Amino acid sequence: MVADGWSTKAAEALAVHPGFRLADLDTRGTPGFGDGKKTGAAITRAIGERMSDLQERLFAEGRTGGTRSILLVLQGLDTAGKGGIVRHVMGMVDPQGVALHSFGVPTAEERRHDYLWRIRRALPPAGKIGVFDRSQYEDVLVARVNELAPRDVIDRRYDEIVDFEAELAKAGTRVIKVALMISRGEQYRRLHERLERSDKHWKFNPGDVDTRARWDDYQEAYQVMFDRTSTPDCPWHVVPADRKWFARLAVSQLVLDALEDLDLHWPSADYDVAEQLARLEATR
Ligand code: AMP
Ligand code: MG
């Protein structure tokens, strides 16, 4: 179903197809969506209600022997709005049904294992919507830019990650990959605000400026990642994120559409309802 306001289904409007060029992306754009902020925000709220209902069905399925789950993978440079998505989009559903994991610089223990080790441990259990704030893709992004591993090792990871995601799909986890992309100017403004406002100082990390100084290298690393890991079965969705309301609308819609695709139903009781009613009555 194409929701009001969308002229093209979000998943199609945002998906990375062969030939996609990040350099041509309008980060203030609203692909597939013809309306503005007010309508967008209203649609996001409506999406939230439907999402919440379907999320509860997924949770119920997981509690009654189901094996399916959803995994939302969020990537984006500092200030792209990953945290805002977690708060505003996932905040619309029951927190019991969400399994959030943020991936930072690997700990000593994590470094002793393969890069997918910490990822596998964080996968959502059946019935949950997992959210990764950064992910396995850091190992082809920051790792590539900062040469944290030899180039041939990093080169192999693209295919490894594609295989890993196919494995997840087989096991019942529907992976939604979202890259929130902002412009260089927008990142400057957001970082500047973090330095200007004392209530935002905690969000700033001096390393963010070093990362920003490698802007072009990151854009290239993202382009290679899109080229090599956006597949028909598990495409990347590039979400222009200079306008926060659009990013939130787009990600909400992607998650909702994934839930709708699962065709979720309330599990039927594995007991005799009439019999249990009779037993309950007897205790009145
Ligand atoms: P934040 O998301 O702002 O808390 O920052 C987390 C930091 O951890 C970012 O600078 C990431 O680039 C970094 N990070 C995440 N995963 C990895 C990784 N696998 N290797 C190196 N750095 C990483
Ligand atoms: Mg940060």
GROMACS .gro file of C-alpha atoms and ligand atoms in nm:
model
  308
    1MET     CA    1   0.000   0.000   0.000
    2VAL     CA    2   0.129   0.347  -0.083
    3ALA     CA    3   0.042   0.570   0.212
    4ASP     CA    4  -0.100   0.917   0.164
    5GLY     CA    5   0.173   1.160   0.072
    6TRP     CA    6   0.394   0.899  -0.091
    7SER     CA    7   0.384   0.896  -0.469
    8THR     CA    8   0.619   0.597  -0.475
    9LYS     CA    9   0.649   0.326  -0.212
   10ALA     CA   10   0.920   0.436   0.033
   11ALA     CA   11   1.124   0.118  -0.009
   12GLU     CA   12   1.139   0.177  -0.384
   13ALA     CA   13   1.197   0.550  -0.369
   14LEU     CA   14   1.489   0.508  -0.131
   15ALA     CA   15   1.650   0.181  -0.243
   16VAL     CA   16   1.999   0.180  -0.385
   17HIS     CA   17   2.006   0.036  -0.736
   18PRO     CA   18   2.308  -0.031  -0.957
   19GLY     CA   19   2.442   0.301  -1.082
   20PHE     CA   20   2.347   0.489  -0.765
   21ARG     CA   21   2.581   0.784  -0.705
   22LEU     CA   22   2.600   0.922  -0.355
   23ALA     CA   23   2.765   1.238  -0.488
   24ASP     CA   24   2.440   1.319  -0.671
   25LEU     CA   25   2.216   1.277  -0.367
   26ASP     CA   26   2.016   1.580  -0.255
   27THR     CA   27   2.038   1.546   0.122
   28ARG     CA   28   1.752   1.795   0.163
   29GLY     CA   29   1.536   1.594  -0.074
   30THR     CA   30   1.223   1.395   0.014
   31PRO     CA   31   1.226   1.118  -0.251
   32GLY     CA   32   0.888   0.962  -0.317
   33PHE     CA   33   0.713   1.203  -0.084
   34GLY     CA   34   0.524   1.499  -0.224
   35ASP     CA   35   0.405   1.670   0.092
   36GLY     CA   36   0.577   1.888   0.351
   37LYS     CA   37   0.667   1.875   0.715
   38LYS     CA   38   0.321   1.910   0.865
   39THR     CA   39   0.164   1.629   0.665
   40GLY     CA   40   0.481   1.425   0.702
   41ALA     CA   41   0.472   1.448   1.079
   42ALA     CA   42   0.101   1.358   1.086
   43ILE     CA   43   0.164   1.053   0.869
   44THR     CA   44   0.452   0.952   1.094
   45ARG     CA   45   0.217   0.953   1.394
   46ALA     CA   46  -0.036   0.739   1.208
   47ILE     CA   47   0.241   0.501   1.105
   48GLY     CA   48   0.340   0.477   1.470
   49GLU     CA   49  -0.002   0.353   1.572
   50ARG     CA   50  -0.013   0.085   1.306
   51MET     CA   51   0.349  -0.009   1.376
   52SER     CA   52   0.272  -0.050   1.742
   53ASP     CA   53  -0.014  -0.288   1.669
   54LEU     CA   54   0.191  -0.501   1.430
   55GLN     CA   55   0.489  -0.499   1.662
   56GLU     CA   56   0.274  -0.649   1.935
   57ARG     CA   57   0.161  -0.923   1.698
   58LEU     CA   58   0.523  -0.998   1.612
   59PHE     CA   59   0.604  -1.012   1.981
   60ALA     CA   60   0.310  -1.244   2.041
   61GLU     CA   61   0.425  -1.466   1.755
   62GLY     CA   62   0.771  -1.486   1.911
   63ARG     CA   63   0.616  -1.588   2.241
   64THR     CA   64   0.423  -1.871   2.081
   65GLY     CA   65   0.690  -2.054   1.888
   66GLY     CA   66   0.749  -1.811   1.601
   67THR     CA   67   1.102  -1.752   1.479
   68ARG     CA   68   1.069  -1.426   1.289
   69SER     CA   69   1.223  -1.093   1.379
   70ILE     CA   70   1.317  -0.763   1.219
   71LEU     CA   71   1.654  -0.595   1.227
   72LEU     CA   72   1.687  -0.226   1.147
   73VAL     CA   73   2.047  -0.140   1.066
   74LEU     CA   74   2.121   0.231   1.101
   75GLN     CA   75   2.434   0.383   0.953
   76GLY     CA   76   2.531   0.745   0.908
   77LEU     CA   77   2.804   0.987   0.997
   78ASP     CA   78   2.813   1.170   1.330
   79THR     CA   79   2.504   1.393   1.374
   80ALA     CA   80   2.317   1.217   1.091
   81GLY     CA   81   2.033   1.148   1.333
   82LYS     CA   82   2.066   0.782   1.426
   83GLY     CA   83   1.987   0.856   1.789
   84GLY     CA   84   1.685   1.065   1.689
   85ILE     CA   85   1.550   0.774   1.486
   86VAL     CA   86   1.587   0.542   1.780
   87ARG     CA   87   1.410   0.787   2.008
   88HIS     CA   88   1.133   0.904   1.777
   89VAL     CA   89   1.065   0.602   1.558
   90MET     CA   90   1.125   0.315   1.794
   91GLY     CA   91   0.977   0.526   2.073
   92MET     CA   92   0.639   0.476   1.907
   93VAL     CA   93   0.632   0.106   1.993
   94ASP     CA   94   0.640  -0.092   2.318
   95PRO     CA   95   1.002  -0.087   2.444
   96GLN     CA   96   0.968  -0.453   2.549
   97GLY     CA   97   0.954  -0.544   2.183
   98VAL     CA   98   1.267  -0.356   2.083
   99ALA     CA   99   1.625  -0.479   2.119
  100LEU     CA  100   1.861  -0.187   2.071
  101HIS     CA  101   2.238  -0.218   2.035
  102SER     CA  102   2.489   0.059   1.974
  103PHE     CA  103   2.828  -0.035   1.837
  104GLY     CA  104   3.125   0.177   1.930
  105VAL     CA  105   3.499   0.129   1.908
  106PRO     CA  106   3.548  -0.244   1.973
  107THR     CA  107   3.638  -0.332   2.329
  108ALA     CA  108   3.945  -0.541   2.414
  109GLU     CA  109   3.724  -0.848   2.434
  110GLU     CA  110   3.553  -0.775   2.102
  111ARG     CA  111   3.890  -0.726   1.934
  112ARG     CA  112   3.988  -1.078   2.030
  113HIS     CA  113   3.714  -1.212   1.803
  114ASP     CA  114   3.608  -1.189   1.441
  115TYR     CA  115   3.432  -0.858   1.359
  116LEU     CA  116   3.096  -1.035   1.325
  117TRP     CA  117   3.121  -1.188   1.671
  118ARG     CA  118   2.972  -0.893   1.857
  119ILE     CA  119   2.712  -0.853   1.585
  120ARG     CA  120   2.589  -1.212   1.612
  121ARG     CA  121   2.558  -1.178   1.988
  122ALA     CA  122   2.337  -0.873   1.945
  123LEU     CA  123   2.090  -1.018   1.693
  124PRO     CA  124   1.725  -0.978   1.790
  125PRO     CA  125   1.553  -1.279   1.943
  126ALA     CA  126   1.236  -1.410   1.780
  127GLY     CA  127   0.950  -1.162   1.802
  128LYS     CA  128   1.161  -0.853   1.848
  129ILE     CA  129   1.255  -0.555   1.638
  130GLY     CA  130   1.631  -0.525   1.669
  131VAL     CA  131   1.791  -0.188   1.606
  132PHE     CA  132   2.160  -0.145   1.537
  133ASP     CA  133   2.295   0.205   1.593
  134ARG     CA  134   2.603   0.145   1.376
  135SER     CA  135   2.676  -0.213   1.281
  136GLN     CA  136   2.896  -0.462   1.096
  137TYR     CA  137   2.931  -0.190   0.836
  138GLU     CA  138   3.168   0.010   1.057
  139ASP     CA  139   3.417  -0.260   0.969
  140VAL     CA  140   3.411  -0.148   0.605
  141LEU     CA  141   3.363   0.225   0.679
  142VAL     CA  142   3.580   0.355   0.963
  143ALA     CA  143   3.799   0.048   0.914
  144ARG     CA  144   3.858   0.140   0.551
  145VAL     CA  145   3.910   0.511   0.607
  146ASN     CA  146   4.141   0.466   0.904
  147GLU     CA  147   4.310   0.155   0.762
  148LEU     CA  148   4.229  -0.052   1.068
  149ALA     CA  149   4.279  -0.371   0.868
  150PRO     CA  150   4.469  -0.456   0.549
  151ARG     CA  151   4.280  -0.359   0.233
  152ASP     CA  152   4.243  -0.718   0.112
  153VAL     CA  153   4.086  -0.817   0.445
  154ILE     CA  154   3.840  -0.529   0.421
  155ASP     CA  155   3.768  -0.616   0.059
  156ARG     CA  156   3.659  -0.964   0.159
  157ARG     CA  157   3.422  -0.829   0.423
  158TYR     CA  158   3.171  -0.692   0.173
  159ASP     CA  159   3.092  -1.040   0.044
  160GLU     CA  160   3.107  -1.184   0.394
  161ILE     CA  161   2.847  -0.935   0.512
  162VAL     CA  162   2.622  -1.008   0.214
  163ASP     CA  163   2.645  -1.381   0.296
  164PHE     CA  164   2.583  -1.309   0.663
  165GLU     CA  165   2.267  -1.117   0.578
  166ALA     CA  166   2.143  -1.398   0.354
  167GLU     CA  167   2.194  -1.632   0.647
  168LEU     CA  168   1.988  -1.402   0.869
  169ALA     CA  169   1.708  -1.391   0.614
  170LYS     CA  170   1.701  -1.772   0.605
  171ALA     CA  171   1.677  -1.784   0.982
  172GLY     CA  172   1.372  -1.555   0.975
  173THR     CA  173   1.525  -1.213   1.038
  174ARG     CA  174   1.414  -0.945   0.800
  175VAL     CA  175   1.699  -0.694   0.769
  176ILE     CA  176   1.624  -0.331   0.680
  177LYS     CA  177   1.936  -0.133   0.598
  178VAL     CA  178   1.916   0.244   0.630
  179ALA     CA  179   2.189   0.498   0.567
  180LEU     CA  180   2.104   0.846   0.693
  181MET     CA  181   2.291   1.091   0.475
  182ILE     CA  182   2.347   1.457   0.557
  183SER     CA  183   2.541   1.725   0.373
  184ARG     CA  184   2.876   1.857   0.483
  185GLY     CA  185   2.719   2.194   0.566
  186GLU     CA  186   2.444   2.035   0.772
  187GLN     CA  187   2.698   1.833   0.970
  188TYR     CA  188   2.891   2.153   1.039
  189ARG     CA  189   2.575   2.319   1.174
  190ARG     CA  190   2.485   2.023   1.393
  191LEU     CA  191   2.835   1.987   1.536
  192HIS     CA  192   2.847   2.361   1.594
  193GLU     CA  193   2.522   2.342   1.786
  194ARG     CA  194   2.660   2.062   2.001
  195LEU     CA  195   2.948   2.289   2.098
  196GLU     CA  196   2.732   2.595   2.150
  197ARG     CA  197   2.474   2.439   2.378
  198SER     CA  198   2.573   2.304   2.716
  199ASP     CA  199   2.286   2.055   2.704
  200LYS     CA  200   2.445   1.909   2.391
  201HIS     CA  201   2.809   1.899   2.496
  202TRP     CA  202   2.774   1.538   2.601
  203LYS     CA  203   2.690   1.445   2.242
  204PHE     CA  204   3.010   1.597   2.107
  205ASN     CA  205   3.328   1.400   2.084
  206PRO     CA  206   3.652   1.574   1.979
  207GLY     CA  207   3.708   1.278   1.747
  208ASP     CA  208   3.401   1.387   1.548
  209VAL     CA  209   3.610   1.670   1.401
  210ASP     CA  210   3.881   1.426   1.294
  211THR     CA  211   3.617   1.208   1.129
  212ARG     CA  212   3.471   1.514   0.958
  213ALA     CA  213   3.814   1.608   0.826
  214ARG     CA  214   3.803   1.281   0.628
  215TRP     CA  215   3.465   1.369   0.473
  216ASP     CA  216   3.556   1.273   0.115
  217ASP     CA  217   3.709   0.944   0.225
  218TYR     CA  218   3.391   0.858   0.412
  219GLN     CA  219   3.174   0.946   0.114
  220GLU     CA  220   3.386   0.713  -0.095
  221ALA     CA  221   3.369   0.438   0.167
  222TYR     CA  222   2.989   0.472   0.174
  223GLN     CA  223   2.974   0.458  -0.207
  224VAL     CA  224   3.178   0.136  -0.215
  225MET     CA  225   2.961  -0.009   0.061
  226PHE     CA  226   2.645   0.067  -0.138
  227ASP     CA  227   2.796  -0.075  -0.457
  228ARG     CA  228   2.904  -0.397  -0.294
  229THR     CA  229   2.639  -0.472  -0.035
  230SER     CA  230   2.312  -0.345  -0.177
  231THR     CA  231   2.153  -0.660  -0.316
  232PRO     CA  232   1.804  -0.726  -0.454
  233ASP     CA  233   1.726  -0.936  -0.146
  234CYS     CA  234   1.870  -0.691   0.102
  235PRO     CA  235   1.905  -0.345  -0.050
  236TRP     CA  236   2.035  -0.034   0.119
  237HIS     CA  237   1.793   0.251   0.165
  238VAL     CA  238   1.951   0.592   0.144
  239VAL     CA  239   1.753   0.842   0.345
  240PRO     CA  240   1.830   1.211   0.291
  241ALA     CA  241   1.853   1.334   0.648
  242ASP     CA  242   1.907   1.710   0.643
  243ARG     CA  243   1.536   1.736   0.718
  244LYS     CA  244   1.478   1.538   1.036
  245TRP     CA  245   1.105   1.509   0.988
  246PHE     CA  246   1.160   1.333   0.655
  247ALA     CA  247   1.420   1.093   0.794
  248ARG     CA  248   1.180   0.994   1.071
  249LEU     CA  249   0.888   0.954   0.833
  250ALA     CA  250   1.095   0.750   0.588
  251VAL     CA  251   1.237   0.511   0.845
  252SER     CA  252   0.897   0.467   1.013
  253GLN     CA  253   0.745   0.382   0.677
  254LEU     CA  254   1.022   0.133   0.596
  255VAL     CA  255   0.975  -0.045   0.928
  256LEU     CA  256   0.598  -0.044   0.894
  257ASP     CA  257   0.613  -0.185   0.541
  258ALA     CA  258   0.845  -0.462   0.659
  259LEU     CA  259   0.600  -0.547   0.937
  260GLU     CA  260   0.308  -0.543   0.692
  261ASP     CA  261   0.499  -0.782   0.464
  262LEU     CA  262   0.519  -1.034   0.745
  263ASP     CA  263   0.139  -1.069   0.734
  264LEU     CA  264   0.114  -1.098   1.111
  265HIS     CA  265  -0.183  -1.251   1.288
  266TRP     CA  266  -0.269  -1.291   1.652
  267PRO     CA  267  -0.164  -1.638   1.760
  268SER     CA  268  -0.454  -1.866   1.845
  269ALA     CA  269  -0.479  -2.002   2.196
  270ASP     CA  270  -0.311  -2.336   2.260
  271TYR     CA  271  -0.578  -2.410   2.521
  272ASP     CA  272  -0.952  -2.452   2.503
  273VAL     CA  273  -1.091  -2.100   2.551
  274ALA     CA  274  -1.443  -2.217   2.648
  275GLU     CA  275  -1.302  -2.460   2.900
  276GLN     CA  276  -1.084  -2.191   3.057
  277LEU     CA  277  -1.379  -1.950   3.070
  278ALA     CA  278  -1.578  -2.214   3.253
  279ARG     CA  279  -1.293  -2.269   3.498
  280LEU     CA  280  -1.265  -1.895   3.554
  281GLU     CA  281  -1.640  -1.867   3.616
  282ALA     CA  282  -1.615  -2.138   3.876
  283THR     CA  283  -1.383  -1.909   4.076
  284ARG     CA  284  -1.613  -1.609   4.069
  285AMP     P1  285   2.895   0.710   1.857
  285AMP     O1  286   2.803   0.635   1.767
  285AMP     O2  287   2.888   0.857   1.840
  285AMP     O3  288   2.883   0.666   1.998
  285AMP     O4  289   3.046   0.676   1.813
  285AMP     C1  290   3.090   0.546   1.807
  285AMP     C2  291   3.228   0.547   1.746
  285AMP     O5  292   3.274   0.412   1.739
  285AMP     C3  293   3.233   0.602   1.605
  285AMP     O6  294   3.341   0.689   1.589
  285AMP     C4  295   3.256   0.477   1.521
  285AMP     O7  296   3.327   0.500   1.402
  285AMP     C5  297   3.334   0.390   1.615
  285AMP     N1  298   3.325   0.250   1.578
  285AMP     C6  299   3.213   0.175   1.570
  285AMP     N2  300   3.242   0.051   1.527
  285AMP     C7  301   3.374   0.048   1.504
  285AMP     C8  302   3.464  -0.052   1.457
  285AMP     N3  303   3.421  -0.174   1.424
  285AMP     N4  304   3.594  -0.020   1.447
  285AMP     C9  305   3.637   0.103   1.483
  285AMP     N5  306   3.559   0.202   1.527
  285AMP    C10  307   3.428   0.175   1.538
  286MG      MG  308   2.903   1.047   1.813
   0.00000   0.00000   0.00000
